[in-house]
Coordinates of C-alpha atoms in Angstrom, one line a residue:
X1 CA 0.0 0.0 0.0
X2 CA 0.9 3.6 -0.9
X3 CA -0.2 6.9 1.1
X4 CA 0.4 10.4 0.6
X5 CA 3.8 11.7 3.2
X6 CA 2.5 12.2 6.9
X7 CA -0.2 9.6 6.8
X8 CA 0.2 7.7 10.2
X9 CA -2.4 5.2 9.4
X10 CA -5.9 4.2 11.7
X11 CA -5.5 3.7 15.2
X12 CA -5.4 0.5 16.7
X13 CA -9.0 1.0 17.8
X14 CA -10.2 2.0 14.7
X15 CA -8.9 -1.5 13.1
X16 CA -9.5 -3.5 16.2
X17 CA -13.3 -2.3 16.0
X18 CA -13.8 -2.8 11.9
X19 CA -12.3 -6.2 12.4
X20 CA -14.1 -7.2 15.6
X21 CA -11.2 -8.3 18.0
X22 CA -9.7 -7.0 21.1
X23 CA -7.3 -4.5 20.1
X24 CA -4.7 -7.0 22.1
X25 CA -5.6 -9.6 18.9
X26 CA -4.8 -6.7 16.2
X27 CA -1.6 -5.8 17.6
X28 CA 0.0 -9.3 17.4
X29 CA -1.2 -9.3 14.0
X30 CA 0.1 -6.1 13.0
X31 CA 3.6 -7.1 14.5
X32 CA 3.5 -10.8 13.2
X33 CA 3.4 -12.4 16.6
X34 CA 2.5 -16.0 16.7
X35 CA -0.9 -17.4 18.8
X36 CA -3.7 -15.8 15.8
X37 CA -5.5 -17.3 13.7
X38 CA -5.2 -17.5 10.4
X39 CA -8.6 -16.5 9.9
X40 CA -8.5 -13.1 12.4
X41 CA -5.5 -12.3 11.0
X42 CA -7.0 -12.0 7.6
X43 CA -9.6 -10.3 9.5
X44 CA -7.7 -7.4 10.9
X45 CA -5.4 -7.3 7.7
X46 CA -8.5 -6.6 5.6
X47 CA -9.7 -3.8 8.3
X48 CA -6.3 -1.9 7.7
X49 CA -6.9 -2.4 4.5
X50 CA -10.3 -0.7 4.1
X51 CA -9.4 1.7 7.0
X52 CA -6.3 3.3 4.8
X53 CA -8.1 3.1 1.1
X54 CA -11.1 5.2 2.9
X55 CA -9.0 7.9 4.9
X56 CA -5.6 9.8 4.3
X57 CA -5.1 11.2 8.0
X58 CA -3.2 14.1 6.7
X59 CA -6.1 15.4 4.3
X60 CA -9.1 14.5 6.7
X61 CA -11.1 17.0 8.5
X62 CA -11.9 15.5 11.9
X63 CA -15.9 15.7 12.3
X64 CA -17.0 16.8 15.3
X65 CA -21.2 16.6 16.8
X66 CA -21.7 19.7 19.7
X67 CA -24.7 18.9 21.7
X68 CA -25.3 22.1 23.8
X69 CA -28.7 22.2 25.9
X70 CA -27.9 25.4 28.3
X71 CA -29.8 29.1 28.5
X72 CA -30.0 31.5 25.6
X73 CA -26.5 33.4 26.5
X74 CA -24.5 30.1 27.3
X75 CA -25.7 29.0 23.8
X76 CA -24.9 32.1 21.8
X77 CA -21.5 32.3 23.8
X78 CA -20.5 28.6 22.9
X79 CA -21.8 28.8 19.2
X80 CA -19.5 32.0 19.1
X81 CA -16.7 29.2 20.7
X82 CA -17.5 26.9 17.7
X83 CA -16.8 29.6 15.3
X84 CA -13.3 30.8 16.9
X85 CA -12.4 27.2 17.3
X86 CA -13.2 26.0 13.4
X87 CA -11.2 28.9 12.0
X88 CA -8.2 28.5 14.8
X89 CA -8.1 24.9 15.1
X90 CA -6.5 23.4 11.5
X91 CA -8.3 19.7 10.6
X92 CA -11.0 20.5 12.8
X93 CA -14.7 20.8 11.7
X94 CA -17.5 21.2 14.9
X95 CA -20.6 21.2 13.8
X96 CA -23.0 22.5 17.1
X97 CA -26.7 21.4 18.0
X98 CA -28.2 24.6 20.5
X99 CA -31.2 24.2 22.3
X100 CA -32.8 26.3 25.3
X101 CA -33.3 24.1 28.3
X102 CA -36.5 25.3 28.8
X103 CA -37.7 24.5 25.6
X104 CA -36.1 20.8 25.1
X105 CA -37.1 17.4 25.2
X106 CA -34.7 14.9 26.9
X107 CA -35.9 12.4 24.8
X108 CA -35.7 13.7 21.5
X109 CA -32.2 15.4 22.5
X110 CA -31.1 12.2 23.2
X111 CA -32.2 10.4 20.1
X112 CA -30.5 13.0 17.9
X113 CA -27.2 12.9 19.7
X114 CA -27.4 8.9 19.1
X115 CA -28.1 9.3 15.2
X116 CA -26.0 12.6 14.3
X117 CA -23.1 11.0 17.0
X118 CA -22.7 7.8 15.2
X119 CA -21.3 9.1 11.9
X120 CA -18.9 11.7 13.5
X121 CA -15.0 11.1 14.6
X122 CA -16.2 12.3 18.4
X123 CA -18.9 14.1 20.4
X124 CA -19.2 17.1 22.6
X125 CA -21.9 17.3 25.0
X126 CA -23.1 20.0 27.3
X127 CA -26.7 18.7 28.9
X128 CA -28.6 18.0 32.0
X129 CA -28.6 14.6 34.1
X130 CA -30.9 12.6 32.3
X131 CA -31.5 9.0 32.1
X132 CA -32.0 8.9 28.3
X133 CA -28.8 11.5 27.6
X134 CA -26.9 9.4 29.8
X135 CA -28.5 6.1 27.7
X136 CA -27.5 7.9 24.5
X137 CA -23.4 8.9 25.6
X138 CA -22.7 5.2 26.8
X139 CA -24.6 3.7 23.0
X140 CA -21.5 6.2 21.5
X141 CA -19.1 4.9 24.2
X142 CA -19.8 1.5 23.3
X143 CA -19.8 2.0 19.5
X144 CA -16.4 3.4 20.2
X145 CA -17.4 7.3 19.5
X146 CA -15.3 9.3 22.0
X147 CA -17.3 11.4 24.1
X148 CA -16.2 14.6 26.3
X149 CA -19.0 16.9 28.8
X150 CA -18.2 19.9 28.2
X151 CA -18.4 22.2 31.3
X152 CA -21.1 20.5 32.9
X153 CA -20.4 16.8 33.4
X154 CA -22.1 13.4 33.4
X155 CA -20.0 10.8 35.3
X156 CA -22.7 8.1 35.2
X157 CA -22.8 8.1 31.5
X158 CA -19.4 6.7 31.4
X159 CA -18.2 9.5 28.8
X160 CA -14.7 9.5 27.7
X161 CA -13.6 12.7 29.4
X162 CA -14.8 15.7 31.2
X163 CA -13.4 19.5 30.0
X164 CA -14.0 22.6 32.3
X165 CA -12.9 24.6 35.6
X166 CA -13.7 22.6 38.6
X167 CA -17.0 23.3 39.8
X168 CA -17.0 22.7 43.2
X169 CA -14.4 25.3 43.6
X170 CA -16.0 27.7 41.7
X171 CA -18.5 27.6 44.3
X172 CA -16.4 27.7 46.8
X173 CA -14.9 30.9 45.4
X174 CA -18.1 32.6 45.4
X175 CA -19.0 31.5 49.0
X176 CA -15.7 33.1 50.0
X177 CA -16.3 36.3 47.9
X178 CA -19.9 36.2 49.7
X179 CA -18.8 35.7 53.0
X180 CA -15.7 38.2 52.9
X181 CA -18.4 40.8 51.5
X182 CA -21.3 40.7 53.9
X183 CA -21.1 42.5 57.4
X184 CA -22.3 40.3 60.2
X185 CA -25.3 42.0 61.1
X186 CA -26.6 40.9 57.6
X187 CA -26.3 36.8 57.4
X188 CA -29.1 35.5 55.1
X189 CA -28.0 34.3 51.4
X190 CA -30.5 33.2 48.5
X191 CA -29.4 30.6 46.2
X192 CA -31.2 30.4 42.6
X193 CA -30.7 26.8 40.8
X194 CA -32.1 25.9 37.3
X195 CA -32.3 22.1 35.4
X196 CA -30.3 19.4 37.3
X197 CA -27.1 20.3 35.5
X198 CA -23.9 18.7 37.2
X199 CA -22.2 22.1 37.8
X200 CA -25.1 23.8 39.5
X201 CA -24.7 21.1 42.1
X202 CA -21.2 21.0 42.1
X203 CA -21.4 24.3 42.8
X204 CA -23.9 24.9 44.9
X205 CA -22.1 21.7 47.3
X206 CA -19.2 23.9 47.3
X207 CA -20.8 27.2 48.3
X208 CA -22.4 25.6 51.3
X209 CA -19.3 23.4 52.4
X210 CA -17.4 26.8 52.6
X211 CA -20.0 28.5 54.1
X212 CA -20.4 26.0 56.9
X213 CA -16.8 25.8 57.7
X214 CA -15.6 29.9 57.4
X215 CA -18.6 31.6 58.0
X216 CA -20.8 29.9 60.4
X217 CA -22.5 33.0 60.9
X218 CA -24.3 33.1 57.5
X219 CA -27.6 31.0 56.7
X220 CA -28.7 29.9 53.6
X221 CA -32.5 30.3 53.3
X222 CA -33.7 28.5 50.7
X223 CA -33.4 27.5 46.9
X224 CA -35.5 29.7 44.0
X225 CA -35.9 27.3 41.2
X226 CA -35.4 28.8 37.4
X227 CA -35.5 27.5 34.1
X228 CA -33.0 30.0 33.1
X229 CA -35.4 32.2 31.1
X230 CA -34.8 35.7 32.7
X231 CA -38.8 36.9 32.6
X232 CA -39.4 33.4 34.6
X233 CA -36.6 33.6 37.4
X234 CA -37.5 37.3 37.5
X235 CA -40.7 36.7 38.7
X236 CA -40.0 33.3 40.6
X237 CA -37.5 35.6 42.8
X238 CA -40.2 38.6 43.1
X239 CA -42.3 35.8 44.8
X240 CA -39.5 34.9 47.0
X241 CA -39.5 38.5 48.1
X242 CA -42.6 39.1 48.8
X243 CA -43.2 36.1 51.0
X244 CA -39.4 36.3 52.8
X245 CA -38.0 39.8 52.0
X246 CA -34.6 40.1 50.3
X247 CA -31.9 38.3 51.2
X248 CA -28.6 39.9 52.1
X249 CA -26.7 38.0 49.1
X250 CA -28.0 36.0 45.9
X251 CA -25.6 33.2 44.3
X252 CA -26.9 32.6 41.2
X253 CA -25.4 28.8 40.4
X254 CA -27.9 29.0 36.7
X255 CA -28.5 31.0 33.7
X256 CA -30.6 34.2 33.3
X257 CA -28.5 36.4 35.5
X258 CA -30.9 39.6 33.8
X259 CA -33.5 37.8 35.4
X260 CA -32.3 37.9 39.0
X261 CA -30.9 41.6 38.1
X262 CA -34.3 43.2 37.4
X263 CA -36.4 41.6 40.5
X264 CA -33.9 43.1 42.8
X265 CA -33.9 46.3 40.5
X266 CA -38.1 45.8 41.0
X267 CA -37.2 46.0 44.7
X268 CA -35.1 48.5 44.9
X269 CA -31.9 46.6 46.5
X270 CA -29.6 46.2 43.2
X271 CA -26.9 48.0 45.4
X272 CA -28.0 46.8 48.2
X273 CA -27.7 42.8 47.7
X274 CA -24.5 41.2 46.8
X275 CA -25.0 39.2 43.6
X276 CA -22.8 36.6 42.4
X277 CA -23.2 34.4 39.5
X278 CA -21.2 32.6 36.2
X279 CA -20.6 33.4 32.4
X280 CA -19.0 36.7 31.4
X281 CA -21.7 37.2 28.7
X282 CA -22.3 41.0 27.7
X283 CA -25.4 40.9 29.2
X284 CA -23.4 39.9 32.5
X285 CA -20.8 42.3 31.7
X286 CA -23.3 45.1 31.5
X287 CA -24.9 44.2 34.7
X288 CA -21.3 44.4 36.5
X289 CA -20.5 47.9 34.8
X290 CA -23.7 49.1 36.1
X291 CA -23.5 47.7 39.5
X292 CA -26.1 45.3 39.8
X293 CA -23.8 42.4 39.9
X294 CA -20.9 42.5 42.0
X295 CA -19.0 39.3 40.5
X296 CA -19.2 37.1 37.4
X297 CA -17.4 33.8 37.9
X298 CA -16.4 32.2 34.3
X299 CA -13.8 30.7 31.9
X300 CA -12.5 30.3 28.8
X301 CA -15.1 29.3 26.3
X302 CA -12.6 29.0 23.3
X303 CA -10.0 27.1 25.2
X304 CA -12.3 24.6 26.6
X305 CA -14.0 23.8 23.3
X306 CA -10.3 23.5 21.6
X307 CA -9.3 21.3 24.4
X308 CA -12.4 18.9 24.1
X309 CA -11.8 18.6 20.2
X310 CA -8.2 18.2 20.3
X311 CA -8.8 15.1 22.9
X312 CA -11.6 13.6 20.6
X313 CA -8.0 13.7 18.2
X314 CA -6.4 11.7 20.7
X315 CA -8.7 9.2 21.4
X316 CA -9.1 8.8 17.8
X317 CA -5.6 7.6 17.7
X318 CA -5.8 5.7 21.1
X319 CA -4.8 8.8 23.4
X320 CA -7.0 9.1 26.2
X321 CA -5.3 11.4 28.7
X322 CA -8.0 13.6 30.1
X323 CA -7.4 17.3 30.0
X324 CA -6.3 19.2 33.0
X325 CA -9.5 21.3 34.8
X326 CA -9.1 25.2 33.2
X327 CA -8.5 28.2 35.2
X328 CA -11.6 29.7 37.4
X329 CA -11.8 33.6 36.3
X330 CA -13.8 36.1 38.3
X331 CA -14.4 39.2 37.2
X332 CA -15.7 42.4 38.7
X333 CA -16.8 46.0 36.7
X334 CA -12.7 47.1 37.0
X335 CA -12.0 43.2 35.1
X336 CA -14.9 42.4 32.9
X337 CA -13.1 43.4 29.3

């Protein structure tokens, strides 16, 4: 056989999979070790075959399925992501799937990821916990499609890796920033959650852990449930007021920051309340320059979305080192860009 220069030929997966043997079997075939038989060996042969008459590495785009369920903002800031990353990123084609959380079906979510995830080189997911997205990530597992969650993750799906900051510190970060900012005669802190996303729990597991341990003192009330649609949590928060006053500090752990920023605006206590929450959108950057948020806790979009693809390359070619956590930014009206 023949290739173009800087073909480096299918992984050992890749033939081990067409040929369907352990990839233990194709190596002692494609090193002529004794102990196969003569019919698996012809087996794997003919899969390395077919594998390098199909694809010359060098020349191949690597296709790439986004799945992003999130809020409005997150979407629009991860399809902007998309676009940086397919013109930065050489070989690299993601093609993204956005849909509003409060919009989707699970189900039908799930079934496209399974039919649009089986004919790409790898899959990015951002989604909630859900049996049938869980259901759909291991059918891609098992067909040998890497998977990575993408800033909110989904351990029991057995994906292949997890990029993003570490959530659990994030929240931990913004319990600190909380409990450094309030005076001690005001102790009372609101926490606003959306969809069971992973990170929302990671972070809100982190917020209170810190707030037990350094600041005793402070009491979380409750937990205002969103759907990340800013006219909803708007008014699921005026409620909350009403019925319990407003609190001394708001960590929103969701989308639809806007939302949280006009009921306290309704109220009157936008410089009064100290409100924390994630994703250095504009709409969040705004709401720091004006003062109704006092810190925005975020990362890289970009970077993470490079780092996902470029480990879908790797696993491609039987890499499977996961990425290292990115960096946790926070960012007030003197830092927001």
């Amino acid at each position: 056989m023949t290739h173009k220069p800087g073909w480096k030929g299918p992984s050992l997966k890749e033939i081990a999979r067409l040929a369907g043997v352990g990839t233990a079997t194709a190596d002692r075939v494609l090193n002529n070790r004794g102990g196969v038989r003569e019919k698996t060996r012809t087996q794997v042969l003919a899969a390395l075959e077919k594998l390098s008459q199909d694809t010359v590495r060098s020349d191949a785009i690597l296709d790439i399925r986004l799945f992003c369920e999130s809020g409005e903002t997150f979407n629009a800031m991860l399809e902007q992501a998309q676009t940086e990353v397919n013109r930065s990123l050489p070989g690299v084609r993601i093609h993204g799937t956005f849909v509003t959380t409060s919009l989707v079906d699970p189900m039908v979510l799930a079934r496209q990821m399974e039919q649009d995830g089986a004919v790409a080189d790898g899959v990015i997911v951002v989604a909630r916990e859900h049996p049938a997205i869980n259901r759909a990530i291991r059918k891609l597992c098992g067909a040998g499609i890497p998977v990575a969650c993408l800033t909110s993750d989904l351990p029991s799906s057995r994906r292949g890796t997890y990029v993003g900051n570490d959530q659990y510190a994030a929240g931990s970060v913004a319990a600190v920033l909380i409990g450094n900012g309030l005076p001690r005669e005001r102790n009372n802190i609101l926490i606003v959650v959306s969809a069971p996303f992973r990170s929302q729990q990671e972070r809100e597991m982190g917020c209170r852990r810190v707030l037990r341990a350094d600041f005793p003192h402070l009491k979380i009330e409750e937990r205002v449930i969103s759907n990340d649609d800013p006219e909803a949590t708007r008014d699921q928060l005026l409620k909350y007021f009403e019925t319990n006053g407003v609190p001394a500090a708001i960590y929103n752990v969701a989308g639809a920051n806007r939302g949280v920023a006009k009921a306290l605006e309704d109220v009157g206590k936008q410089h009064e309340t100290i409100f924390i929450g994630h994703e250095l959108s504009h709409h969040s950057r705004a709401l720091l320059e004006s003062g109704h948020m006092d810190y925005v806790i975020s990362h890289d979009f970009a970077a993470e979305l490079a780092s996902a693809a470029q480990w879908v390359r790797s696993a491609r070619d039987g890499v499977s080192a996961p990425p290292a956590h990115s960096q946790i930014l926070v960012h007030t009206r003197y830092n927001c860009g």
